[in-house]
PDB file of C-alpha atoms and ligand atoms in Angstrom:
ATOM      1  CA  MET A   1      13.254   1.430 -69.319  1.00 40.00           C
ATOM      2  CA  THR A   2      12.485  -1.986 -70.763  1.00 50.00           C
ATOM      3  CA  ASP A   3      10.317  -1.827 -73.872  1.00 60.00           C
ATOM      4  CA  PRO A   4       7.208  -3.828 -72.876  1.00 59.00           C
ATOM      5  CA  ASP A   5       6.968  -5.120 -76.458  1.00 65.00           C
ATOM      6  CA  HIS A   6      10.304  -6.884 -76.090  1.00 64.00           C
ATOM      7  CA  LEU A   7      10.592  -9.834 -73.766  1.00 60.00           C
ATOM      8  CA  PRO A   8      13.736  -9.795 -71.625  1.00 60.00           C
ATOM      9  CA  ILE A   9      16.308 -11.931 -73.449  1.00 54.00           C
ATOM     10  CA  ALA A  10      15.824 -14.935 -71.151  1.00 65.00           C
ATOM     11  CA  PRO A  11      12.458 -15.983 -69.710  1.00 79.00           C
ATOM     12  CA  ASP A  12      12.380 -16.767 -65.982  1.00 80.00           C
ATOM     13  CA  ALA A  13      12.004 -20.485 -66.690  1.00 81.00           C
ATOM     14  CA  ALA A  14      15.199 -22.480 -67.296  1.00 84.00           C
ATOM     15  CA  ALA A  15      15.795 -23.429 -70.924  1.00 84.00           C
ATOM     16  CA  ASP A  16      15.338 -27.174 -70.269  1.00 87.00           C
ATOM     17  CA  ARG A  17      11.912 -26.465 -68.688  1.00 92.00           C
ATOM     18  CA  LEU A  18      10.559 -24.532 -71.660  1.00 96.00           C
ATOM     19  CA  PRO A  19       7.860 -25.958 -73.924  1.00 97.00           C
ATOM     20  CA  ARG A  20       8.966 -26.904 -77.429  1.00 97.00           C
ATOM     21  CA  HIS A  21       5.539 -26.124 -78.799  1.00 98.00           C
ATOM     22  CA  ILE A  22       2.964 -23.573 -77.599  1.00 98.00           C
ATOM     23  CA  ALA A  23      -0.596 -23.572 -78.945  1.00 98.00           C
ATOM     24  CA  ILE A  24      -2.760 -20.515 -78.316  1.00 98.00           C
ATOM     25  CA  ILE A  25      -6.522 -19.895 -78.386  1.00 98.00           C
ATOM     26  CA  MET A  26      -6.630 -16.128 -78.831  1.00 98.00           C
ATOM     27  CA  ASP A  27      -9.987 -15.426 -77.197  1.00 98.00           C
ATOM     28  CA  GLY A  28     -11.496 -12.146 -76.026  1.00 98.00           C
ATOM     29  CA  ASN A  29     -11.073  -9.733 -78.941  1.00 98.00           C
ATOM     30  CA  GLY A  30     -14.792  -8.932 -79.067  1.00 97.00           C
ATOM     31  CA  ARG A  31     -15.062  -8.225 -75.349  1.00 98.00           C
ATOM     32  CA  TRP A  32     -11.878  -6.126 -75.443  1.00 98.00           C
ATOM     33  CA  ALA A  33     -13.512  -3.873 -78.049  1.00 98.00           C
ATOM     34  CA  GLN A  34     -16.859  -3.880 -76.238  1.00 98.00           C
ATOM     35  CA  GLN A  35     -15.188  -2.701 -73.021  1.00 98.00           C
ATOM     36  CA  ARG A  36     -13.965   0.316 -74.985  1.00 98.00           C
ATOM     37  CA  GLY A  37     -17.341   0.937 -76.622  1.00 98.00           C
ATOM     38  CA  ARG A  38     -15.859   0.022 -80.024  1.00 98.00           C
ATOM     39  CA  PRO A  39     -17.043  -2.431 -82.703  1.00 96.00           C
ATOM     40  CA  ARG A  40     -15.763  -6.014 -82.573  1.00 96.00           C
ATOM     41  CA  GLY A  41     -13.565  -5.426 -85.607  1.00 96.00           C
ATOM     42  CA  VAL A  42     -11.411  -3.059 -83.562  1.00 98.00           C
ATOM     43  CA  GLY A  43     -10.816  -5.928 -81.138  1.00 98.00           C
ATOM     44  CA  HIS A  44      -9.834  -8.292 -83.942  1.00 97.00           C
ATOM     45  CA  ARG A  45      -7.372  -5.754 -85.306  1.00 97.00           C
ATOM     46  CA  ALA A  46      -5.865  -5.351 -81.834  1.00 98.00           C
ATOM     47  CA  GLY A  47      -5.778  -9.159 -81.660  1.00 98.00           C
ATOM     48  CA  GLY A  48      -3.818  -9.227 -84.905  1.00 97.00           C
ATOM     49  CA  GLN A  49      -1.241  -6.833 -83.420  1.00 97.00           C
ATOM     50  CA  ALA A  50      -1.010  -8.998 -80.313  1.00 98.00           C
ATOM     51  CA  ALA A  51      -0.416 -12.081 -82.489  1.00 97.00           C
ATOM     52  CA  ARG A  52       2.379 -10.305 -84.323  1.00 96.00           C
ATOM     53  CA  LYS A  53       4.166  -9.444 -81.092  1.00 97.00           C
ATOM     54  CA  MET A  54       3.581 -12.911 -79.643  1.00 97.00           C
ATOM     55  CA  ILE A  55       5.378 -14.502 -82.604  1.00 97.00           C
ATOM     56  CA  GLU A  56       8.492 -12.479 -81.775  1.00 96.00           C
ATOM     57  CA  TRP A  57       8.281 -13.096 -78.017  1.00 96.00           C
ATOM     58  CA  VAL A  58       7.821 -16.830 -78.370  1.00 97.00           C
ATOM     59  CA  TRP A  59      10.877 -17.125 -80.609  1.00 95.00           C
ATOM     60  CA  ASN A  60      12.929 -14.808 -78.377  1.00 95.00           C
ATOM     61  CA  ALA A  61      11.972 -16.945 -75.399  1.00 95.00           C
ATOM     62  CA  GLY A  62      13.515 -19.982 -77.122  1.00 95.00           C
ATOM     63  CA  VAL A  63      10.355 -21.872 -78.086  1.00 97.00           C
ATOM     64  CA  PRO A  64      10.643 -23.293 -81.623  1.00 98.00           C
ATOM     65  CA  HIS A  65       6.990 -24.153 -82.475  1.00 98.00           C
ATOM     66  CA  LEU A  66       3.904 -21.935 -82.181  1.00 98.00           C
ATOM     67  CA  THR A  67       0.349 -22.692 -83.316  1.00 98.00           C
ATOM     68  CA  LEU A  68      -2.239 -19.900 -83.332  1.00 98.00           C
ATOM     69  CA  PHE A  69      -5.963 -20.668 -83.551  1.00 98.00           C
ATOM     70  CA  ALA A  70      -7.172 -17.822 -85.767  1.00 97.00           C
ATOM     71  CA  PHE A  71     -10.474 -19.202 -87.141  1.00 96.00           C
ATOM     72  CA  SER A  72     -12.334 -22.408 -86.316  1.00 95.00           C
ATOM     73  CA  THR A  73     -14.735 -24.482 -88.410  1.00 94.00           C
ATOM     74  CA  GLU A  74     -17.441 -23.173 -86.044  1.00 94.00           C
ATOM     75  CA  ASN A  75     -16.470 -19.527 -86.634  1.00 95.00           C
ATOM     76  CA  TRP A  76     -18.144 -19.765 -90.069  1.00 96.00           C
ATOM     77  CA  GLU A  77     -21.417 -19.530 -88.119  1.00 96.00           C
ATOM     78  CA  ARG A  78     -20.639 -15.954 -86.993  1.00 95.00           C
ATOM     79  CA  PRO A  79     -22.505 -13.094 -88.705  1.00 95.00           C
ATOM     80  CA  GLY A  80     -21.395 -12.723 -92.337  1.00 96.00           C
ATOM     81  CA  LYS A  81     -20.071  -9.233 -91.674  1.00 95.00           C
ATOM     82  CA  GLU A  82     -17.698 -10.449 -88.954  1.00 94.00           C
ATOM     83  CA  VAL A  83     -16.528 -13.407 -91.073  1.00 96.00           C
ATOM     84  CA  LYS A  84     -15.749 -11.038 -93.943  1.00 96.00           C
ATOM     85  CA  LEU A  85     -13.932  -8.687 -91.598  1.00 96.00           C
ATOM     86  CA  LEU A  86     -11.783 -11.535 -90.311  1.00 96.00           C
ATOM     87  CA  MET A  87     -11.015 -12.789 -93.827  1.00 97.00           C
ATOM     88  CA  ASP A  88     -10.017  -9.244 -94.885  1.00 96.00           C
ATOM     89  CA  LEU A  89      -7.860  -8.953 -91.781  1.00 96.00           C
ATOM     90  CA  PHE A  90      -6.084 -12.257 -92.530  1.00 96.00           C
ATOM     91  CA  LEU A  91      -5.396 -11.138 -96.082  1.00 96.00           C
ATOM     92  CA  ARG A  92      -4.112  -7.718 -95.057  1.00 96.00           C
ATOM     93  CA  THR A  93      -1.988  -9.191 -92.270  1.00 95.00           C
ATOM     94  CA  LEU A  94      -0.436 -11.699 -94.653  1.00 95.00           C
ATOM     95  CA  LYS A  95       0.327  -9.065 -97.253  1.00 95.00           C
ATOM     96  CA  ARG A  96       1.789  -6.690 -94.680  1.00 95.00           C
ATOM     97  CA  ASP A  97       3.716  -9.052 -92.408  1.00 95.00           C
ATOM     98  CA  MET A  98       4.892 -11.922 -94.567  1.00 95.00           C
ATOM     99  CA  HIS A  99       8.038 -10.151 -95.735  1.00 95.00           C
ATOM    100  CA  GLU A 100       9.044  -9.441 -92.120  1.00 96.00           C
ATOM    101  CA  LEU A 101       8.353 -13.029 -91.034  1.00 97.00           C
ATOM    102  CA  HIS A 102      10.400 -14.365 -93.948  1.00 97.00           C
ATOM    103  CA  LYS A 103      13.252 -11.994 -93.120  1.00 97.00           C
ATOM    104  CA  ASN A 104      13.201 -13.336 -89.565  1.00 96.00           C
ATOM    105  CA  ASP A 105      13.523 -16.909 -90.825  1.00 97.00           C
ATOM    106  CA  VAL A 106       9.985 -17.919 -89.708  1.00 98.00           C
ATOM    107  CA  ARG A 107       8.494 -20.934 -91.509  1.00 98.00           C
ATOM    108  CA  VAL A 108       4.757 -20.489 -91.941  1.00 98.00           C
ATOM    109  CA  GLN A 109       2.191 -23.238 -92.389  1.00 98.00           C
ATOM    110  CA  PHE A 110      -1.612 -23.088 -92.454  1.00 98.00           C
ATOM    111  CA  ILE A 111      -3.743 -25.916 -91.136  1.00 98.00           C
ATOM    112  CA  GLY A 112      -7.479 -26.475 -91.604  1.00 98.00           C
ATOM    113  CA  ASP A 113     -10.016 -26.801 -94.371  1.00 96.00           C
ATOM    114  CA  HIS A 114      -9.529 -23.860 -96.712  1.00 96.00           C
ATOM    115  CA  GLY A 115     -12.232 -24.811 -99.230  1.00 95.00           C
ATOM    116  CA  ARG A 116     -14.387 -21.778 -98.422  1.00 95.00           C
ATOM    117  CA  PHE A 117     -11.619 -19.173 -98.585  1.00 97.00           C
ATOM    118  CA  GLY A 118     -11.444 -16.590-101.369  1.00 96.00           C
ATOM    119  CA  ALA A 119      -8.980 -16.994-104.244  1.00 98.00           C
ATOM    120  CA  GLU A 120      -6.806 -14.038-103.251  1.00 97.00           C
ATOM    121  CA  LEU A 121      -6.422 -15.224 -99.658  1.00 98.00           C
ATOM    122  CA  LEU A 122      -5.657 -18.758-100.833  1.00 98.00           C
ATOM    123  CA  ALA A 123      -2.990 -17.446-103.194  1.00 97.00           C
ATOM    124  CA  GLU A 124      -1.335 -15.404-100.417  1.00 97.00           C
ATOM    125  CA  MET A 125      -1.407 -18.394 -98.066  1.00 98.00           C
ATOM    126  CA  ALA A 126       0.192 -20.627-100.692  1.00 98.00           C
ATOM    127  CA  ARG A 127       2.823 -17.967-101.409  1.00 97.00           C
ATOM    128  CA  ALA A 128       3.631 -17.559 -97.710  1.00 97.00           C
ATOM    129  CA  GLU A 129       4.069 -21.312 -97.298  1.00 98.00           C
ATOM    130  CA  SER A 130       6.224 -21.781-100.356  1.00 97.00           C
ATOM    131  CA  GLU A 131       8.405 -18.714 -99.755  1.00 97.00           C
ATOM    132  CA  THR A 132       9.158 -19.659 -96.154  1.00 98.00           C
ATOM    133  CA  ARG A 133       9.404 -23.444 -96.635  1.00 98.00           C
ATOM    134  CA  SER A 134      13.193 -23.557 -96.243  1.00 98.00           C
ATOM    135  CA  ASN A 135      13.380 -21.203 -93.269  1.00 98.00           C
ATOM    136  CA  ALA A 136      14.981 -22.690 -90.182  1.00 98.00           C
ATOM    137  CA  GLY A 137      13.611 -20.387 -87.468  1.00 97.00           C
ATOM    138  CA  LEU A 138      10.253 -20.507 -85.678  1.00 98.00           C
ATOM    139  CA  ARG A 139       7.693 -22.994 -87.049  1.00 98.00           C
ATOM    140  CA  LEU A 140       4.566 -20.846 -87.083  1.00 98.00           C
ATOM    141  CA  ASN A 141       1.337 -22.746 -87.686  1.00 98.00           C
ATOM    142  CA  ILE A 142      -1.821 -20.769 -88.247  1.00 98.00           C
ATOM    143  CA  ALA A 143      -5.041 -22.725 -87.783  1.00 98.00           C
ATOM    144  CA  VAL A 144      -7.713 -21.219 -90.031  1.00 98.00           C
ATOM    145  CA  GLY A 145     -10.935 -23.023 -90.923  1.00 97.00           C
ATOM    146  CA  TYR A 146      -9.551 -25.605 -88.500  1.00 98.00           C
ATOM    147  CA  GLY A 147     -11.438 -28.068 -86.320  1.00 98.00           C
ATOM    148  CA  GLY A 148      -9.927 -30.943 -84.369  1.00 98.00           C
ATOM    149  CA  ARG A 149     -12.820 -33.245 -85.263  1.00 98.00           C
ATOM    150  CA  GLN A 150     -12.454 -32.460 -88.955  1.00 97.00           C
ATOM    151  CA  ASP A 151      -8.712 -33.134 -88.688  1.00 98.00           C
ATOM    152  CA  LEU A 152      -9.476 -36.584 -87.225  1.00 98.00           C
ATOM    153  CA  VAL A 153     -12.185 -37.302 -89.806  1.00 98.00           C
ATOM    154  CA  GLU A 154      -9.746 -36.600 -92.645  1.00 97.00           C
ATOM    155  CA  ALA A 155      -7.023 -38.779 -91.154  1.00 98.00           C
ATOM    156  CA  MET A 156      -9.533 -41.613 -90.697  1.00 98.00           C
ATOM    157  CA  ARG A 157     -10.862 -41.189 -94.210  1.00 98.00           C
ATOM    158  CA  ALA A 158      -7.328 -41.573 -95.602  1.00 97.00           C
ATOM    159  CA  LEU A 159      -6.875 -44.789 -93.615  1.00 98.00           C
ATOM    160  CA  ALA A 160     -10.274 -46.072 -94.781  1.00 98.00           C
ATOM    161  CA  LYS A 161      -9.233 -45.460 -98.406  1.00 98.00           C
ATOM    162  CA  ASP A 162      -6.054 -47.461 -97.876  1.00 98.00           C
ATOM    163  CA  VAL A 163      -8.091 -50.287 -96.347  1.00 98.00           C
ATOM    164  CA  ALA A 164     -10.642 -50.207 -99.189  1.00 98.00           C
ATOM    165  CA  ALA A 165      -7.825 -50.327-101.752  1.00 98.00           C
ATOM    166  CA  GLY A 166      -6.253 -53.320-100.008  1.00 98.00           C
ATOM    167  CA  ARG A 167      -3.089 -51.403 -99.087  1.00 97.00           C
ATOM    168  CA  LEU A 168      -3.757 -51.656 -95.355  1.00 98.00           C
ATOM    169  CA  ALA A 169      -5.371 -54.260 -93.082  1.00 98.00           C
ATOM    170  CA  PRO A 170      -7.645 -52.890 -90.306  1.00 98.00           C
ATOM    171  CA  VAL A 171      -5.437 -54.634 -87.754  1.00 98.00           C
ATOM    172  CA  GLN A 172      -2.500 -52.500 -88.911  1.00 98.00           C
ATOM    173  CA  ILE A 173      -4.274 -49.296 -87.854  1.00 98.00           C
ATOM    174  CA  ASP A 174      -2.670 -47.957 -84.711  1.00 98.00           C
ATOM    175  CA  ALA A 175      -2.151 -44.613 -82.985  1.00 97.00           C
ATOM    176  CA  SER A 176       1.004 -43.760 -84.905  1.00 97.00           C
ATOM    177  CA  ARG A 177      -0.590 -44.456 -88.320  1.00 98.00           C
ATOM    178  CA  LEU A 178      -3.568 -42.307 -87.406  1.00 98.00           C
ATOM    179  CA  ALA A 179      -1.346 -39.510 -86.052  1.00 98.00           C
ATOM    180  CA  ALA A 180       0.637 -39.536 -89.300  1.00 98.00           C
ATOM    181  CA  GLY A 181      -2.469 -38.332 -91.143  1.00 98.00           C
ATOM    182  CA  LEU A 182      -3.158 -35.391 -88.838  1.00 98.00           C
ATOM    183  CA  ALA A 183      -2.187 -31.750 -89.106  1.00 98.00           C
ATOM    184  CA  LEU A 184       1.240 -30.969 -87.627  1.00 98.00           C
ATOM    185  CA  HIS A 185       2.235 -34.658 -87.714  1.00 98.00           C
ATOM    186  CA  ASP A 186       5.852 -33.653 -88.424  1.00 97.00           C
ATOM    187  CA  GLN A 187       6.102 -31.397 -85.360  1.00 98.00           C
ATOM    188  CA  PRO A 188       6.187 -32.133 -81.628  1.00 98.00           C
ATOM    189  CA  GLU A 189       2.766 -32.158 -79.983  1.00 98.00           C
ATOM    190  CA  PRO A 190       1.949 -28.955 -78.076  1.00 98.00           C
ATOM    191  CA  ASP A 191       3.431 -28.991 -74.583  1.00 98.00           C
ATOM    192  CA  LEU A 192       1.527 -25.905 -73.468  1.00 98.00           C
ATOM    193  CA  LEU A 193      -1.889 -24.549 -74.466  1.00 98.00           C
ATOM    194  CA  ILE A 194      -2.619 -20.949 -73.548  1.00 98.00           C
ATOM    195  CA  ARG A 195      -6.235 -19.815 -73.726  1.00 98.00           C
ATOM    196  CA  THR A 196      -6.980 -16.183 -73.007  1.00 98.00           C
ATOM    197  CA  GLY A 197     -10.431 -14.665 -72.390  1.00 98.00           C
ATOM    198  CA  GLY A 198     -11.557 -16.549 -69.288  1.00 98.00           C
ATOM    199  CA  GLU A 199     -13.079 -19.715 -70.775  1.00 98.00           C
ATOM    200  CA  SER A 200     -11.709 -23.086 -69.654  1.00 98.00           C
ATOM    201  CA  ARG A 201     -12.283 -25.280 -72.698  1.00 97.00           C
ATOM    202  CA  ILE A 202     -10.364 -26.358 -75.776  1.00 97.00           C
ATOM    203  CA  SER A 203     -13.119 -25.617 -78.318  1.00 97.00           C
ATOM    204  CA  ASN A 204     -12.306 -28.287 -80.937  1.00 97.00           C
ATOM    205  CA  PHE A 205      -8.647 -27.256 -81.222  1.00 98.00           C
ATOM    206  CA  LEU A 206      -5.943 -29.914 -81.647  1.00 98.00           C
ATOM    207  CA  LEU A 207      -7.996 -32.686 -79.994  1.00 98.00           C
ATOM    208  CA  TRP A 208      -5.647 -35.606 -80.599  1.00 98.00           C
ATOM    209  CA  GLN A 209      -2.435 -33.614 -80.490  1.00 98.00           C
ATOM    210  CA  MET A 210      -3.267 -32.156 -77.045  1.00 98.00           C
ATOM    211  CA  ALA A 211      -3.754 -35.450 -75.214  1.00 97.00           C
ATOM    212  CA  TYR A 212      -0.933 -34.572 -72.786  1.00 96.00           C
ATOM    213  CA  THR A 213      -0.714 -30.819 -73.229  1.00 98.00           C
ATOM    214  CA  GLU A 214      -0.590 -28.668 -70.097  1.00 98.00           C
ATOM    215  CA  LEU A 215      -3.582 -26.301 -70.158  1.00 98.00           C
ATOM    216  CA  TYR A 216      -3.115 -22.694 -69.050  1.00 98.00           C
ATOM    217  CA  PHE A 217      -6.249 -20.558 -68.802  1.00 98.00           C
ATOM    218  CA  THR A 218      -6.179 -16.855 -68.074  1.00 98.00           C
ATOM    219  CA  GLN A 219      -8.860 -14.186 -67.693  1.00 98.00           C
ATOM    220  CA  THR A 220      -6.755 -11.726 -69.706  1.00 98.00           C
ATOM    221  CA  LEU A 221      -8.366 -10.797 -73.011  1.00 98.00           C
ATOM    222  CA  TRP A 222      -6.165 -11.637 -75.994  1.00 98.00           C
ATOM    223  CA  PRO A 223      -5.202  -8.077 -77.033  1.00 98.00           C
ATOM    224  CA  ASP A 224      -3.936  -7.495 -73.453  1.00 98.00           C
ATOM    225  CA  PHE A 225      -1.838 -10.663 -73.249  1.00 98.00           C
ATOM    226  CA  ASP A 226       1.701  -9.296 -73.177  1.00 96.00           C
ATOM    227  CA  ALA A 227       5.292 -10.463 -72.818  1.00 96.00           C
ATOM    228  CA  GLN A 228       5.118 -10.428 -69.032  1.00 95.00           C
ATOM    229  CA  GLN A 229       2.076 -12.692 -69.094  1.00 96.00           C
ATOM    230  CA  LEU A 230       3.769 -15.042 -71.525  1.00 97.00           C
ATOM    231  CA  ASN A 231       6.630 -15.172 -69.049  1.00 96.00           C
ATOM    232  CA  GLN A 232       4.166 -16.061 -66.267  1.00 96.00           C
ATOM    233  CA  ALA A 233       2.693 -18.860 -68.377  1.00 97.00           C
ATOM    234  CA  LEU A 234       6.196 -20.186 -69.079  1.00 96.00           C
ATOM    235  CA  SER A 235       7.057 -20.126 -65.361  1.00 95.00           C
ATOM    236  CA  TRP A 236       3.800 -21.956 -64.576  1.00 96.00           C
ATOM    237  CA  PHE A 237       4.656 -24.559 -67.218  1.00 97.00           C
ATOM    238  CA  ALA A 238       8.207 -24.972 -65.872  1.00 95.00           C
ATOM    239  CA  ASN A 239       6.743 -26.067 -62.542  1.00 93.00           C
ATOM    240  CA  ARG A 240       4.370 -28.686 -63.928  1.00 94.00           C
ATOM    241  CA  ASP A 241       5.086 -32.304 -63.104  1.00 88.00           C
ATOM    242  CA  ARG A 242       4.472 -34.028 -66.434  1.00 88.00           C
ATOM    243  CA  ARG A 243       3.944 -37.752 -65.948  1.00 85.00           C
ATOM    244  CA  PHE A 244       2.212 -38.686 -69.226  1.00 86.00           C
ATOM    245  CA  GLY A 245       0.053 -41.232 -67.393  1.00 82.00           C
ATOM    246  CA  ARG A 246       3.001 -42.781 -65.554  1.00 82.00           C
ATOM    247  CA  VAL A 247       3.749 -42.486 -61.831  1.00 76.00           C
ATOM    248  CA  ALA A 248       6.464 -40.284 -60.377  1.00 73.00           C
ATOM    249  CA  GLU A 249       9.679 -41.960 -59.198  1.00 68.00           C
ATOM    250  CA  LEU A 250       8.690 -43.507 -55.837  1.00 65.00           C
ATOM    251  CA  PRO A 251      10.904 -44.640 -52.992  1.00 66.00           C
ATOM    252  CA  GLU A 252      11.360 -48.438 -52.937  1.00 69.00           C
ATOM    253  CA  ALA A 253       8.962 -48.992 -49.978  1.00 65.00           C
ATOM    254  CA  ALA A 254       6.114 -47.153 -51.689  1.00 63.00           C
ATOM    255  CA  ARG A 255       6.236 -49.217 -54.903  1.00 62.00           C
ATOM    256  CA  ALA A 256       3.310 -51.583 -55.543  1.00 59.00           C
TER     257      ALA A 256
HETATM  258  C1  LIG B   1     -11.746 -14.938 -80.665  1.00 60.80           C
HETATM  259  O1  LIG B   1     -12.204 -13.793 -79.957  1.00 60.80           O
HETATM  260  C2  LIG B   1     -10.921 -14.533 -81.788  1.00 60.80           C
HETATM  261  C3  LIG B   1     -11.143 -14.858 -83.113  1.00 60.80           C
HETATM  262  C4  LIG B   1     -12.237 -15.729 -83.554  1.00 60.80           C
HETATM  263  C5  LIG B   1     -10.274 -14.337 -84.170  1.00 60.80           C
HETATM  264  C6  LIG B   1      -8.789 -14.437 -83.912  1.00 60.80           C
HETATM  265  C7  LIG B   1      -8.086 -13.590 -84.870  1.00 60.80           C
HETATM  266  C8  LIG B   1      -7.057 -12.763 -84.574  1.00 60.80           C
HETATM  267  C9  LIG B   1      -6.454 -12.677 -83.230  1.00 60.80           C
HETATM  268  C10 LIG B   1      -6.501 -11.834 -85.597  1.00 60.80           C
HETATM  269  C11 LIG B   1      -5.611 -12.380 -86.678  1.00 60.80           C
HETATM  270  C12 LIG B   1      -4.581 -13.358 -86.340  1.00 60.80           C
HETATM  271  C13 LIG B   1      -3.665 -13.861 -87.245  1.00 60.80           C
HETATM  272  C14 LIG B   1      -2.698 -14.874 -86.800  1.00 60.80           C
HETATM  273  C15 LIG B   1      -3.614 -13.442 -88.663  1.00 60.80           C
HETATM  274  P1  LIG B   1     -13.770 -13.524 -79.880  1.00 60.80           P
HETATM  275  O2  LIG B   1     -14.180 -12.782 -81.095  1.00 60.80           O
HETATM  276  O3  LIG B   1     -14.484 -14.832 -79.686  1.00 60.80           O
HETATM  277  O4  LIG B   1     -13.868 -12.635 -78.601  1.00 60.80           O
HETATM  278  P2  LIG B   1     -15.093 -12.642 -77.562  1.00 60.80           P
HETATM  279  O5  LIG B   1     -15.105 -14.002 -76.930  1.00 60.80           O
HETATM  280  O6  LIG B   1     -14.698 -11.580 -76.596  1.00 60.80           O
HETATM  281  O7  LIG B   1     -16.333 -12.317 -78.332  1.00 60.80           O
END
């Protein structure tokens, strides 16, 4: 019998129709726990396990970049107890899983504003980034304390500083200069966003970077999102007609 935790070697979608970069909003942990009459923390722990498996599946499927939205700038507004629980979970997960990720050649990077994080968590994050910096496998980006608006504000602030210092003329500001100041600027933009948990919104995730991302929404709660469902999302993506604002190839007579 196939182990459900291990994606069949090849996904159904052909290799040249796979996304290069998947971004995921892992929503529904709280409701998953609630449905089982358990506290929300149980759902977050199950969500952590699901994230761990997803990292392996995505790489096995042949997708080289993965960005997980683990904690948004808005999540600071959750009750203090839940915020602490999440911070403890991040720390424990890092301590427990980093060795395995490193062994599997995963390169880890954190994006977001980390100014409010505790010293121990910050130290583990820095260690994870520096230890895995030369790895050539999956590029795993973990968005924590991240907000798309904040990302844009920081990129704009850097440009404004260059203008104020006379290093840059306002007329020289263009999309590529702005993009160069954003998180993940050295990686391809996400081709596919997966959001679990039934909501159809992007909740201040990679606002600029997702201008042409294909959006896949599913009712499945994050801890239940398994390899088979990833496969379904990949098949859905493989059938998208991505035009990036252009028109499809038209027969001569139909051209304007
Ligand atoms: C959203 O579900 C989930 C979060 C805010 C936390 C995500 C964190 C994890 C999946 C665990 C750790 C992951 C890593 C990569 C270390 P929700 O709480 O909003 O669920 P609800 O909508 O059902 O209330």
